[in-house]
Coordinates of N, CA and C in Angstrom, one line a residue:
X8 N 12.7 13.1 37.6 CA 13.2 13.4 36.2 C 12.1 13.1 35.2
X9 N 11.8 14.1 34.3 CA 10.7 13.9 33.4 C 11.2 12.9 32.3
X10 N 10.2 12.0 31.9 CA 10.5 11.1 30.8 C 10.6 11.8 29.5
X11 N 11.5 11.3 28.7 CA 11.7 11.8 27.3 C 10.6 11.3 26.5
X12 N 9.9 12.1 25.7 CA 8.8 11.7 24.8 C 9.4 11.5 23.4
X13 N 8.7 10.6 22.7 CA 9.2 10.2 21.3 C 9.2 11.4 20.4
X14 N 8.3 12.4 20.6 CA 8.3 13.6 19.8 C 9.6 14.4 19.8
X15 N 10.3 14.2 20.9 CA 11.6 14.9 21.1 C 12.6 14.5 20.1
X16 N 12.5 13.3 19.6 CA 13.4 12.7 18.6 C 13.1 12.9 17.2
X17 N 12.0 13.5 16.9 CA 11.5 13.7 15.6 C 12.0 15.0 15.0
X18 N 12.6 15.0 13.9 CA 13.1 16.3 13.3 C 12.0 17.2 13.0
X19 N 12.2 18.5 13.1 CA 11.1 19.4 12.9 C 10.9 19.8 11.4
X20 N 11.9 19.5 10.6 CA 11.7 19.9 9.2 C 11.9 18.7 8.3
X21 N 11.4 18.8 7.1 CA 11.5 17.7 6.1 C 12.7 18.0 5.2
X22 N 13.4 16.9 4.8 CA 14.5 17.1 3.8 C 13.9 17.5 2.4
X23 N 12.6 17.3 2.2 CA 12.0 17.7 0.9 C 11.9 19.2 0.8
X24 N 12.1 19.9 1.8 CA 11.9 21.3 1.8 C 10.5 21.8 1.7
X25 N 9.6 20.9 2.0 CA 8.1 21.2 2.0 C 7.6 21.3 3.4
X26 N 6.6 22.2 3.5 CA 6.0 22.4 4.8 C 5.3 21.1 5.3
X27 N 5.6 20.7 6.5 CA 5.0 19.5 7.0 C 3.4 19.6 7.1
X28 N 2.9 20.8 7.5 CA 1.5 20.9 7.5 C 0.9 20.7 6.2
X29 N 1.5 21.3 5.2 CA 0.9 21.2 3.8 C 1.0 19.8 3.3
X30 N 2.1 19.1 3.6 CA 2.2 17.7 3.2 C 1.2 16.9 3.9
X31 N 1.0 17.1 5.2 CA 0.0 16.3 5.9 C -1.4 16.5 5.4
X32 N -1.8 17.8 5.1 CA -3.2 18.0 4.6 C -3.3 17.6 3.2
X33 N -2.3 17.7 2.4 CA -2.4 17.2 1.0 C -2.5 15.6 1.0
X34 N -1.7 15.0 1.9 CA -1.8 13.5 1.9 C -3.2 13.1 2.5
X35 N -3.7 13.8 3.4 CA -5.1 13.5 3.9 C -6.1 13.7 2.8
X36 N -6.0 14.8 2.1 CA -6.9 15.0 1.0 C -6.8 14.0 -0.1
X37 N -5.6 13.5 -0.4 CA -5.4 12.5 -1.4 C -6.0 11.2 -1.0
X38 N -5.8 10.8 0.2 CA -6.4 9.5 0.8 C -7.9 9.6 0.8
X39 N -8.4 10.8 1.1 CA -9.9 11.0 1.1 C -10.5 10.8 -0.3
X40 N -9.7 11.0 -1.4 CA -10.2 10.9 -2.7 C -10.4 9.4 -3.2
X41 N -9.8 8.5 -2.4 CA -9.9 7.1 -2.7 C -11.0 6.5 -1.9
X42 N -10.8 5.2 -1.5 CA -11.8 4.5 -0.8 C -11.8 4.8 0.7
X43 N -10.7 5.3 1.2 CA -10.6 5.6 2.6 C -11.2 7.0 2.9
X44 N -11.6 7.2 4.2 CA -11.9 8.5 4.7 C -10.9 8.8 5.8
X45 N -10.4 10.0 5.8 CA -9.5 10.4 6.9 C -10.0 11.7 7.5
X46 N -10.1 11.6 8.8 CA -10.6 12.7 9.6 C -9.7 12.9 10.8
X47 N -9.8 14.1 11.4 CA -9.1 14.5 12.6 C -10.1 14.7 13.7
X48 N -9.8 14.3 14.9 CA -10.6 14.7 16.1 C -9.7 14.5 17.3
X49 N -10.1 15.2 18.3 CA -9.4 15.1 19.6 C -9.7 13.7 20.2
X50 N -8.7 13.0 20.5 CA -8.8 11.7 21.2 C -8.3 11.8 22.6
X51 N -9.3 12.1 23.5 CA -8.9 12.3 24.9 C -9.0 11.1 25.8
X52 N -9.8 10.1 25.4 CA -10.0 9.0 26.2 C -9.1 7.8 26.0
X53 N -8.1 8.0 25.1 CA -7.1 7.0 24.8 C -5.8 7.6 24.5
X54 N -4.7 6.8 24.7 CA -3.4 7.3 24.4 C -3.1 7.2 22.9
X55 N -4.0 6.6 22.2 CA -3.8 6.4 20.7 C -3.6 7.7 20.0
X56 N -2.7 7.6 19.0 CA -2.5 8.8 18.1 C -3.5 8.8 16.9
X57 N -4.2 7.7 16.8 CA -5.2 7.6 15.7 C -5.6 6.1 15.7
X58 N -6.5 5.8 14.8 CA -7.0 4.5 14.6 C -7.7 4.3 13.3
X59 N -7.8 3.0 12.9 CA -8.5 2.7 11.7 C -9.9 2.1 12.1
X60 N -10.9 2.5 11.4 CA -12.3 1.9 11.7 C -12.7 1.1 10.5
X61 N -12.7 -0.2 10.6 CA -13.1 -1.0 9.4 C -14.5 -0.8 9.0
X62 N -15.4 -0.6 10.0 CA -16.8 -0.4 9.6 C -17.0 0.9 8.8
X63 N -16.2 1.9 9.0 CA -16.3 3.1 8.3 C -15.3 3.2 7.2
X64 N -14.4 2.2 7.1 CA -13.2 2.3 6.2 C -12.5 3.6 6.3
X65 N -12.3 4.0 7.5 CA -11.7 5.4 7.7 C -10.6 5.4 8.8
X66 N -9.8 6.4 8.6 CA -8.7 6.7 9.6 C -9.1 7.9 10.4
X67 N -8.9 7.9 11.7 CA -9.1 9.0 12.5 C -7.7 9.3 13.1
X68 N -7.3 10.6 13.0 CA -6.0 11.0 13.5 C -6.3 12.0 14.7
X69 N -5.5 11.8 15.7 CA -5.7 12.6 16.9 C -5.2 14.0 16.6
X70 N -6.1 15.0 16.8 CA -5.8 16.4 16.4 C -4.8 17.1 17.3
X71 N -4.7 16.5 18.5 CA -3.9 17.2 19.5 C -2.4 17.1 19.4
X72 N -1.9 16.3 18.4 CA -0.5 16.0 18.3 C 0.1 16.9 17.2
X73 N 1.5 17.0 17.3 CA 2.2 17.7 16.3 C 2.0 17.1 14.9
X74 N 2.3 17.9 13.9 CA 2.1 17.4 12.5 C 2.9 16.2 12.2
X75 N 4.2 16.2 12.6 CA 5.1 15.1 12.3 C 4.5 13.8 12.8
X76 N 3.9 13.8 14.0 CA 3.3 12.6 14.6 C 2.0 12.2 13.8
X77 N 1.3 13.2 13.3 CA 0.1 13.0 12.5 C 0.5 12.3 11.2
X78 N 1.6 12.8 10.6 CA 2.1 12.1 9.3 C 2.4 10.7 9.6
X79 N 3.1 10.4 10.7 CA 3.4 9.0 11.0 C 2.2 8.2 11.3
X80 N 1.2 8.8 11.9 CA 0.0 8.1 12.2 C -0.8 7.7 10.9
X81 N -0.8 8.7 9.9 CA -1.4 8.4 8.6 C -0.7 7.2 7.9
X82 N 0.7 7.3 7.9 CA 1.4 6.2 7.3 C 1.1 4.8 8.0
X83 N 1.0 4.8 9.3 CA 0.7 3.6 10.1 C -0.7 3.1 9.7
X84 N -1.6 4.0 9.8 CA -3.1 3.7 9.7 C -3.4 3.3 8.3
X85 N -2.7 3.8 7.3 CA -3.0 3.4 5.9 C -2.9 1.9 5.7
X86 N -1.9 1.3 6.3 CA -1.8 -0.2 6.2 C -3.1 -0.9 6.6
X87 N -3.7 -0.4 7.7 CA -4.9 -1.0 8.1 C -6.0 -0.8 7.1
X88 N -6.0 0.3 6.4 CA -7.0 0.6 5.4 C -6.9 -0.1 4.1
X89 N -5.6 -0.3 3.6 CA -5.4 -0.9 2.3 C -5.0 -2.3 2.4
X90 N -4.7 -2.8 3.6 CA -4.2 -4.1 3.8 C -5.3 -5.2 4.0
X91 N -6.1 -5.3 3.0 CA -7.3 -6.3 3.2 C -6.7 -7.7 3.4
X92 N -5.5 -8.0 2.9 CA -5.0 -9.3 3.1 C -4.6 -9.6 4.6
X93 N -4.7 -8.6 5.4 CA -4.4 -8.8 6.8 C -5.6 -9.2 7.7
X94 N -6.8 -9.2 7.1 CA -7.9 -9.6 7.8 C -7.8 -11.0 8.4
X95 N -8.1 -11.2 9.6 CA -8.0 -12.5 10.3 C -6.6 -12.8 10.9
X96 N -5.6 -11.9 10.6 CA -4.3 -12.1 11.2 C -4.2 -11.6 12.6
X97 N -3.3 -12.1 13.4 CA -3.2 -11.6 14.8 C -2.9 -10.1 14.8
X98 N -3.4 -9.5 15.8 CA -3.2 -8.0 15.9 C -1.7 -7.7 16.1
X99 N -1.0 -8.5 16.8 CA 0.5 -8.2 17.0 C 1.2 -8.1 15.6
X100 N 0.8 -9.0 14.7 CA 1.4 -9.0 13.4 C 1.0 -7.7 12.6
X101 N -0.3 -7.4 12.6 CA -0.8 -6.2 11.9 C -0.2 -4.9 12.5
X102 N -0.2 -4.8 13.8 CA 0.3 -3.5 14.4 C 1.8 -3.3 14.2
X103 N 2.5 -4.4 14.3 CA 4.0 -4.3 14.2 C 4.3 -3.9 12.7
X104 N 3.6 -4.5 11.8 CA 3.8 -4.2 10.3 C 3.4 -2.7 10.1
X105 N 2.3 -2.3 10.6 CA 1.8 -0.9 10.3 C 2.9 0.1 10.8
X106 N 3.4 -0.2 12.0 CA 4.4 0.8 12.5 C 5.7 0.7 11.8
X107 N 6.1 -0.5 11.3 CA 7.3 -0.6 10.4 C 7.1 0.2 9.1
X108 N 5.9 0.1 8.6 CA 5.6 0.9 7.4 C 5.8 2.4 7.7
X109 N 5.2 2.8 8.8 CA 5.3 4.2 9.2 C 6.8 4.6 9.4
X110 N 7.5 3.8 10.0 CA 9.0 4.1 10.2 C 9.7 4.3 8.8
X111 N 9.5 3.4 7.9 CA 10.1 3.4 6.6 C 9.7 4.7 5.9
X112 N 8.4 5.0 5.9 CA 8.0 6.2 5.2 C 8.5 7.5 5.8
X113 N 8.5 7.5 7.1 CA 9.1 8.7 7.8 C 10.6 8.9 7.6
X114 N 11.3 7.8 7.6 CA 12.7 7.8 7.2 C 12.9 8.4 5.8
X115 N 12.1 7.9 4.9 CA 12.2 8.4 3.5 C 12.0 9.9 3.5
X116 N 11.1 10.4 4.3 CA 10.8 11.9 4.4 C 11.9 12.6 5.2
X117 N 12.8 11.9 5.8 CA 13.8 12.6 6.6 C 13.5 12.8 8.0
X118 N 12.4 12.1 8.5 CA 12.0 12.3 9.9 C 12.3 11.0 10.6
X119 N 13.0 11.1 11.7 CA 13.5 10.0 12.5 C 12.5 9.7 13.6
X120 N 11.7 8.6 13.5 CA 10.7 8.2 14.5 C 11.1 7.0 15.2
X121 N 12.4 6.6 15.0 CA 12.9 5.3 15.6 C 12.7 5.2 17.1
X122 N 12.9 6.3 17.8 CA 12.7 6.2 19.3 C 11.3 5.7 19.7
X123 N 10.3 6.2 18.9 CA 8.9 5.8 19.1 C 8.6 4.5 18.5
X124 N 9.0 4.4 17.2 CA 8.6 3.2 16.4 C 9.2 1.9 16.9
X125 N 10.5 1.9 17.3 CA 11.2 0.7 17.7 C 10.5 0.0 18.9
X126 N 10.2 0.9 19.9 CA 9.5 0.4 21.1 C 8.1 -0.2 20.7
X127 N 7.4 0.5 19.9 CA 6.0 0.1 19.5 C 6.1 -1.2 18.7
X128 N 7.0 -1.3 17.8 CA 7.2 -2.6 17.0 C 7.6 -3.8 18.0
X129 N 8.5 -3.5 18.8 CA 9.0 -4.6 19.8 C 7.8 -5.0 20.7
X130 N 7.0 -4.1 21.2 CA 5.9 -4.4 22.0 C 4.9 -5.3 21.4
X131 N 4.6 -5.0 20.1 CA 3.6 -5.7 19.4 C 4.1 -7.0 18.8
X132 N 5.3 -7.0 18.2 CA 5.8 -8.2 17.5 C 6.2 -9.3 18.4
X133 N 6.7 -9.0 19.6 CA 7.1 -10.1 20.5 C 8.3 -10.9 20.0
X134 N 8.6 -10.9 18.7 CA 9.6 -11.8 18.2 C 10.1 -11.2 16.8
X135 N 11.4 -11.3 16.6 CA 11.9 -10.8 15.3 C 11.4 -11.6 14.2
X136 N 11.0 -12.9 14.4 CA 10.4 -13.7 13.3 C 9.2 -13.1 12.7
X137 N 8.4 -12.4 13.6 CA 7.2 -11.7 13.0 C 7.6 -10.7 12.0
X138 N 8.6 -10.0 12.3 CA 9.1 -8.9 11.3 C 9.7 -9.5 10.1
X139 N 10.4 -10.6 10.3 CA 11.0 -11.3 9.1 C 10.0 -11.8 8.1
X140 N 8.9 -12.3 8.7 CA 7.8 -12.8 7.9 C 7.1 -11.7 7.1
X141 N 7.2 -10.5 7.7 CA 6.4 -9.4 7.2 C 7.1 -8.5 6.2
X142 N 8.4 -8.7 6.0 CA 9.2 -7.8 5.2 C 8.7 -7.5 3.8
X143 N 8.2 -8.5 3.1 CA 7.6 -8.2 1.8 C 6.4 -7.3 1.8
X144 N 5.5 -7.5 2.8 CA 4.3 -6.6 3.0 C 4.7 -5.2 3.4
X145 N 5.7 -5.1 4.3 CA 6.1 -3.8 4.7 C 6.7 -3.0 3.5
X146 N 7.5 -3.7 2.7 CA 8.1 -3.1 1.5 C 7.0 -2.6 0.6
X147 N 6.0 -3.5 0.3 CA 4.9 -3.2 -0.6 C 4.1 -1.9 -0.1
X148 N 3.7 -1.9 1.1 CA 2.8 -0.8 1.6 C 3.6 0.4 1.7
X149 N 4.9 0.4 2.2 CA 5.7 1.6 2.3 C 5.9 2.2 0.9
X150 N 6.1 1.4 -0.1 CA 6.3 1.9 -1.5 C 5.0 2.5 -2.0
X151 N 3.8 1.9 -1.7 CA 2.5 2.5 -2.1 C 2.4 3.9 -1.4
X152 N 2.7 4.0 -0.2 CA 2.6 5.3 0.5 C 3.5 6.3 0.0
X153 N 4.8 5.9 -0.3 CA 5.8 6.8 -0.8 C 5.3 7.3 -2.2
X154 N 4.8 6.4 -3.0 CA 4.3 6.8 -4.3 C 3.2 7.8 -4.2
X155 N 2.3 7.7 -3.3 CA 1.3 8.7 -3.1 C 1.9 10.0 -2.8
X156 N 2.9 10.0 -1.9 CA 3.5 11.3 -1.4 C 4.3 11.9 -2.6
X157 N 5.0 11.1 -3.4 CA 5.7 11.6 -4.6 C 4.8 12.2 -5.6
X158 N 3.5 11.7 -5.7 CA 2.6 12.3 -6.6 C 2.1 13.7 -6.1
X159 N 2.2 13.9 -4.9 CA 1.9 15.2 -4.3 C 3.0 16.3 -4.5
X160 N 4.2 15.9 -4.7 CA 5.3 16.8 -4.8 C 5.2 17.8 -5.9
X161 N 4.9 17.4 -7.1 CA 4.8 18.4 -8.2 C 3.8 19.6 -7.9
X162 N 2.6 19.2 -7.3 CA 1.6 20.2 -7.0 C 2.2 21.1 -5.9
X163 N 2.9 20.6 -4.9 CA 3.4 21.4 -3.8 C 4.5 22.3 -4.4
X164 N 5.4 21.8 -5.2 CA 6.5 22.6 -5.8 C 6.0 23.8 -6.6
X165 N 4.9 23.6 -7.3 CA 4.3 24.7 -8.1 C 3.7 25.7 -7.1
X166 N 3.1 25.3 -6.0 CA 2.6 26.3 -5.1 C 3.7 27.1 -4.3
X167 N 4.8 26.4 -4.1 CA 5.9 27.1 -3.4 C 6.6 28.0 -4.3
X168 N 6.7 27.7 -5.6 CA 7.4 28.6 -6.6 C 6.7 29.9 -6.8

């Protein structure tokens, strides 16, 4: 029997009524206007959907995945890029927080990534105490990401009209 993939549980449309591809590329463009660089490339030698490179201060998103997974990856990786206060913290703490941020942002967009995100968070956190300690930071970074997306909405609505 074939294993169910997390992508099967992700809704294919956004409640915002905006095209996912457009939102993804607009978000990528917006992040590139700041201190981060965001690029896509095929990642064939790893199962990762993307990564943050501190030396380049950049996010690389795996090009071979569906747009909804790329959006989630951007939300996840953005924490690595803007979360300078995480330097020196254990990787389990950072990874579990980054995925929690991605989950909150995707829920706000109307996309359910729980099937993927919950397993990822549990694997990295090892303890619910890690997540309890991180709630303030998760809230802060999720709000920053949502604010960026909200700033994109007026431009998208004009182009759709």
